Short mmCIF file of C-alpha atoms in Angstrom, two decimals:
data_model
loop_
_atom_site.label_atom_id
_atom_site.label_comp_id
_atom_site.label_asym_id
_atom_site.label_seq_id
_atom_site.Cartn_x
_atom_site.Cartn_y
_atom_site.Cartn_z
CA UNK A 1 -30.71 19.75 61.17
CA UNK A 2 -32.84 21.01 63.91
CA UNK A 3 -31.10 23.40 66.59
CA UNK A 4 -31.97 22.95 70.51
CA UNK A 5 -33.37 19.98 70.20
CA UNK A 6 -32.78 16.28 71.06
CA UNK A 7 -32.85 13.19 68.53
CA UNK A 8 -33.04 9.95 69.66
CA UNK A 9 -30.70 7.52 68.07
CA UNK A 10 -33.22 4.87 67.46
CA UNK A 11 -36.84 5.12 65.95
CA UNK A 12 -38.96 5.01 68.37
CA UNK A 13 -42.26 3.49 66.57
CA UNK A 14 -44.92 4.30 69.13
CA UNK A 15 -44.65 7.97 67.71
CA UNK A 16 -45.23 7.13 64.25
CA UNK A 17 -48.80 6.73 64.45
CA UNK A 18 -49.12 10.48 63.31
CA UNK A 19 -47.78 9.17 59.61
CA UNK A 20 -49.49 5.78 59.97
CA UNK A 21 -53.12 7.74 60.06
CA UNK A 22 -51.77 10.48 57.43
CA UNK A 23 -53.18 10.21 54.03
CA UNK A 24 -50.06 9.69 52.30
CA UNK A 25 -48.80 6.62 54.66
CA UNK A 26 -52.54 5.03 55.75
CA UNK A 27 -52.15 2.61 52.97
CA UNK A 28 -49.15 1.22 53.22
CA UNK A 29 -48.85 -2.13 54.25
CA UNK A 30 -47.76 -3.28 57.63
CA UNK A 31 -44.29 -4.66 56.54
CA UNK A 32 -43.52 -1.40 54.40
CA UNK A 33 -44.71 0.63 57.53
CA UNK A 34 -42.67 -0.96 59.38
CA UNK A 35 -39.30 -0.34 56.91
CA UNK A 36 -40.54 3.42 57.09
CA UNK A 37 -40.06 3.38 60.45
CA UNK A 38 -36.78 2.45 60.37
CA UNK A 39 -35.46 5.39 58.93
CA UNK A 40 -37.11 8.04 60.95
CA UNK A 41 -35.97 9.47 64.33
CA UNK A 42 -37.48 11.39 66.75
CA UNK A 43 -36.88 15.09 67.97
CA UNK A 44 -37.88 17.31 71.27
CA UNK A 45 -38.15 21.03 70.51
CA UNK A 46 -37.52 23.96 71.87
CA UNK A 47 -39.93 26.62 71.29
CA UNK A 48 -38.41 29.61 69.24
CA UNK A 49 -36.04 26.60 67.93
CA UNK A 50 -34.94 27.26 64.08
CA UNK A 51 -35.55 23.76 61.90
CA UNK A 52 -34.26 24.84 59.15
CA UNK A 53 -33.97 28.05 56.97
CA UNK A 54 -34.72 29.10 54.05
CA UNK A 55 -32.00 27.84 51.40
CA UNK A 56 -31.02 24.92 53.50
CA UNK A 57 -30.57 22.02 51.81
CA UNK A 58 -33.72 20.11 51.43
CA UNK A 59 -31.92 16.60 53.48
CA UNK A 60 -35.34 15.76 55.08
CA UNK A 61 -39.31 15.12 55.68
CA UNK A 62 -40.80 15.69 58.61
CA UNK A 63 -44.17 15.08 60.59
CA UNK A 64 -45.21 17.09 63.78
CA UNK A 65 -46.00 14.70 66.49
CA UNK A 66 -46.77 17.85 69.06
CA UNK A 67 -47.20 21.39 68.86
CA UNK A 68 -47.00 23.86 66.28
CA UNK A 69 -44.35 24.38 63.80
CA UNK A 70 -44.06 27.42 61.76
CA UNK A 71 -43.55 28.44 58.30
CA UNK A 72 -42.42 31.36 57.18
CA UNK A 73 -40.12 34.13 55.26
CA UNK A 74 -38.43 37.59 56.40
CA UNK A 75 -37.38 40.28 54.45
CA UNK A 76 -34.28 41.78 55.38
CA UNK A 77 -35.61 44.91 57.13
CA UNK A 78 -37.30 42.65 59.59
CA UNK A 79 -40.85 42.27 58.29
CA UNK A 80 -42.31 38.61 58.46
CA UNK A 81 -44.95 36.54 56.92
CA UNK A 82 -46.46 33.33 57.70
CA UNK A 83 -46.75 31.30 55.10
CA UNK A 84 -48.39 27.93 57.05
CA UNK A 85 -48.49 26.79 60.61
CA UNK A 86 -48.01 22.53 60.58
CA UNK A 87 -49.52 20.76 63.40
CA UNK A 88 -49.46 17.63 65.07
CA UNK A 89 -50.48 14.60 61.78
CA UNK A 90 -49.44 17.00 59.50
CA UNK A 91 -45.87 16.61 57.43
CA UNK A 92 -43.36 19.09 55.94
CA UNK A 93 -40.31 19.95 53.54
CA UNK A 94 -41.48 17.44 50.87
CA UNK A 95 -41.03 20.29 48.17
CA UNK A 96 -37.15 20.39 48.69
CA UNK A 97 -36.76 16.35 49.12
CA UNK A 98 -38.41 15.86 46.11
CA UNK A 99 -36.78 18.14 43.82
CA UNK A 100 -33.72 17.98 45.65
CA UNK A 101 -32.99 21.99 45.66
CA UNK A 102 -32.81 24.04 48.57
CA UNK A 103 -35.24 25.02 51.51
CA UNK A 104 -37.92 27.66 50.29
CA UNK A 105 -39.08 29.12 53.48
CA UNK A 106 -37.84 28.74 57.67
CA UNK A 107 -39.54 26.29 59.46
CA UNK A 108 -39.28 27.57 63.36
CA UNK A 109 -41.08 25.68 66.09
CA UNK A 110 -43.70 28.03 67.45
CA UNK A 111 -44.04 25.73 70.58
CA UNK A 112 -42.69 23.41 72.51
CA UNK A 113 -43.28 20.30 70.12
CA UNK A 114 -41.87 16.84 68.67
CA UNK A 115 -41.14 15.73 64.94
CA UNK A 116 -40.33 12.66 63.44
CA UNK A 117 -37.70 13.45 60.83
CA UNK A 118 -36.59 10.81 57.66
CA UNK A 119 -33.92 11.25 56.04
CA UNK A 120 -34.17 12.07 52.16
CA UNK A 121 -31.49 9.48 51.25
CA UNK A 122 -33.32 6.78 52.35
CA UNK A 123 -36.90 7.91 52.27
CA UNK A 124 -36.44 8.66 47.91
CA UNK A 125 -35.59 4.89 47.63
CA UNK A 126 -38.18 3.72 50.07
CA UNK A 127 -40.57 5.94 47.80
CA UNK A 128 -39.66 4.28 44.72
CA UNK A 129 -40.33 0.92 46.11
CA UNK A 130 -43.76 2.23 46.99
CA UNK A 131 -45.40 3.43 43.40
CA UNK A 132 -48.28 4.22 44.92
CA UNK A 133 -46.56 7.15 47.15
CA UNK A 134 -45.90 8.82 44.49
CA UNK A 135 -49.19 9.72 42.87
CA UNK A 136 -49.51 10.55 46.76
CA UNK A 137 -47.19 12.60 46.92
CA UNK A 138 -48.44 14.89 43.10
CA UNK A 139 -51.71 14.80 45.56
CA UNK A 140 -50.26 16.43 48.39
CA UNK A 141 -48.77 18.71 46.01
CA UNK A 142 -51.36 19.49 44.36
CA UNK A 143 -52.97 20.33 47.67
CA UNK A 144 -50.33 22.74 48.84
CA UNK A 145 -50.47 24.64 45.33
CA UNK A 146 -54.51 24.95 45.85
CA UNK A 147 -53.88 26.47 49.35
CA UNK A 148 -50.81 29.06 48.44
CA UNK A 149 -52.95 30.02 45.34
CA UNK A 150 -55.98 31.25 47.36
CA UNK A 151 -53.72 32.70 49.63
CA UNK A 152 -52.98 34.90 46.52
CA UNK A 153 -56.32 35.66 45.89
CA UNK A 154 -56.70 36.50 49.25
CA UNK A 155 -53.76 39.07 49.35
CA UNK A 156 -54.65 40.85 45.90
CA UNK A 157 -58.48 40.59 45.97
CA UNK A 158 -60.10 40.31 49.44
CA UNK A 159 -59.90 43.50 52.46
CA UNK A 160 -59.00 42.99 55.86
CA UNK A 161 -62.34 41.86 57.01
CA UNK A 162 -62.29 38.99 54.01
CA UNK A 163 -58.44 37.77 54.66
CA UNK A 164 -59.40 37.57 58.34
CA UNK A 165 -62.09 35.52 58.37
CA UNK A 166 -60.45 33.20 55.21
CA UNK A 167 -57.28 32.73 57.82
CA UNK A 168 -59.46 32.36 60.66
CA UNK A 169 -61.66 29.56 58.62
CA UNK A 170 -58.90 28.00 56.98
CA UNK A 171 -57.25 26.99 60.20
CA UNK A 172 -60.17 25.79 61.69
CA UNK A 173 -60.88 23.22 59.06
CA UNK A 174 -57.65 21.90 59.19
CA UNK A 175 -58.54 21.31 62.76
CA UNK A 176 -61.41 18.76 61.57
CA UNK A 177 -63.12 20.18 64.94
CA UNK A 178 -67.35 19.12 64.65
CA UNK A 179 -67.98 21.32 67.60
CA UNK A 180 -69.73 24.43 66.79
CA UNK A 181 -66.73 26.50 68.90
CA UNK A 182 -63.57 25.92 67.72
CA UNK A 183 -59.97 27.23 69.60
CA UNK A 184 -57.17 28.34 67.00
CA UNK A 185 -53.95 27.93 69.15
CA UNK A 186 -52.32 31.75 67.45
CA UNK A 187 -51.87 35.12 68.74
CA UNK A 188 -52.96 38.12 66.85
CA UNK A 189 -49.69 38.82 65.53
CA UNK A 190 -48.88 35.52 63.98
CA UNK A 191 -52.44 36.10 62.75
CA UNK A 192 -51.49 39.54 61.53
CA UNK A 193 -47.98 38.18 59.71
CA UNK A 194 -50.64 35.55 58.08
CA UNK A 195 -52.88 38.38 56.37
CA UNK A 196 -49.83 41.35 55.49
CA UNK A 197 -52.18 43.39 58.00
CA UNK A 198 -50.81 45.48 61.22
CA UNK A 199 -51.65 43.58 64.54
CA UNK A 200 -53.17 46.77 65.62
CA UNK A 201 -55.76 46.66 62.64
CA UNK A 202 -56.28 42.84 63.32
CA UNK A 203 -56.99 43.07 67.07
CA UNK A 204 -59.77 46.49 65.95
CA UNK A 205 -61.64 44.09 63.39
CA UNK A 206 -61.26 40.88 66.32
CA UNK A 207 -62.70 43.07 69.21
CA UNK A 208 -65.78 44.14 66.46
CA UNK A 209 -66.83 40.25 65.78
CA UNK A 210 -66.63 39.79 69.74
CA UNK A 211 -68.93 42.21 70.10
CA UNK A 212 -70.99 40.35 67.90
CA UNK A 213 -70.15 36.70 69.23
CA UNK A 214 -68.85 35.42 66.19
CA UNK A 215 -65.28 34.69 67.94
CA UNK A 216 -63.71 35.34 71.44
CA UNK A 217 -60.14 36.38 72.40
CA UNK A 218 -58.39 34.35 74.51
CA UNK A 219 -54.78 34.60 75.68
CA UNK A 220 -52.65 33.15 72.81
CA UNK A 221 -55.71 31.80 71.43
CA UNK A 222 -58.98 33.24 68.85
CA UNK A 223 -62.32 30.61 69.86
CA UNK A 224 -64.72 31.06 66.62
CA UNK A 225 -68.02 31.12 67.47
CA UNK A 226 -69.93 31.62 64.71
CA UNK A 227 -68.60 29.88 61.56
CA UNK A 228 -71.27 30.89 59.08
CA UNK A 229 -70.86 34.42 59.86
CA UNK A 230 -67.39 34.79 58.93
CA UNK A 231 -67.84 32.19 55.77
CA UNK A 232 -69.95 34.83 54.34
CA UNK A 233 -67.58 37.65 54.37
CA UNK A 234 -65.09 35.49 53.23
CA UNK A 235 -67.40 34.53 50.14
CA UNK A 236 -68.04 38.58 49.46
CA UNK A 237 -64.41 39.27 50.86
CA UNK A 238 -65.70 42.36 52.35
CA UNK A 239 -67.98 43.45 55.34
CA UNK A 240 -70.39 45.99 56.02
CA UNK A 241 -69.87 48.27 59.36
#
């Protein structure tokens, strides 16, 4: 269960409208919508508030209605890594409520934000009247595996410059943004935990492509300004100097 937060007893349906235009709910129809709703309940976060951690029991889905929500692992002498950062539309922790085993990762809110949380005992049998979630569902699977595999790639094959601009460009898709600029709401050291770089070797390559105008620093925020740019290192995965 989320710590430092509030839940609200009852559903509260006007926030729903981030699963109603998510790909996995959009098609259900307005009665089963509705029954969905029923289940879920809504939560105010704290940032810095932990969700859950990894080897929780898996008791739950949840959608970000606001902010940013964080996933990640730690070692035990302190280092961290990023694994995803969920924002508002976007839906978590159906790995464990699937399969039914234990959390994989800690989800941390990394603002101020507000989820919608179902719980797994009634969402499974809402799922199974619903056979058309669950090819959904091997979808949105599918989709996570794609993006943690070219993470991989990234890690193993690409150098700093490549990783970079693959983080950078990842995030801003996910944005669906069709202006040319585009903010990413991170610092450089979530950025830094993201690529298994120092932030110190992050902000040197950052201040470079400002110099060039292909991004600019703001406070808590990287704008990208030049898209193509950074897609071609991340194609070659390295950069000249």
């Amino acid at each position: 269960m989320p710590q430092n937060k509030t839940i609200e007893p009852r559903p509260v349906m006007g926030k729903l409208s981030v699963l109603r235009k998510h790909p996995i709910f959009c098609d259900l129809d307005a009665e089963a919508f509705e029954q969905l709703g029923r289940y879920a309940k809504s939560a105010t976060l704290k940032r810095g508030a932990t969700i859950f951690s990894k080897g929780d029991p898996g008791n739950s889905l949840i959608a970000v209605v606001s902010g940013t929500v964080k996933i990640s692992i730690s070692s035990p002498d302190g280092r961290n890594a990023i694994l995803n950062l969920i924002g508002p539309g976007e839906i978590f922790g159906e790995v464990a409520v699937l399969d039914g085993q234990a959390r994989t990762a800690d989800a941390i809110a990394n603002s101020n934000c507000e989820i919608v949380v179902i719980d797994r005992r009634e969402f499974l049998p809402f799922v199974k009247s619903q056979p058309a979630l669950a090819m959904k569902f091997i979808e949105l699977l599918c989709t996570r595996l794609r993006w943690t595999s070219g993470q991989v790639e990234e890690v193993i094959l690409q150098d700093l410059p490549g990783r970079l601009a693959s983080a950078l460009l990842r995030l801003t898709e996910r944005r669906k943004a069709s202006q040319d600029s585009r903010t990413i709401a991170v610092t450089q050291q979530e950025i830094s935990e993201m690529v298994g770089m120092s932030r110190e070797s992050i902000n040197k390559q950052l201040r470079a492509w400002a110099s060039r105008n292909w991004v600019r620093l703001e406070h808590g925020a990287i704008v990208v300004l030049n898209a193509a740019s950074l897609q071609e290192i991340a194609g070659s995965g390295a950069e000249d100097d």
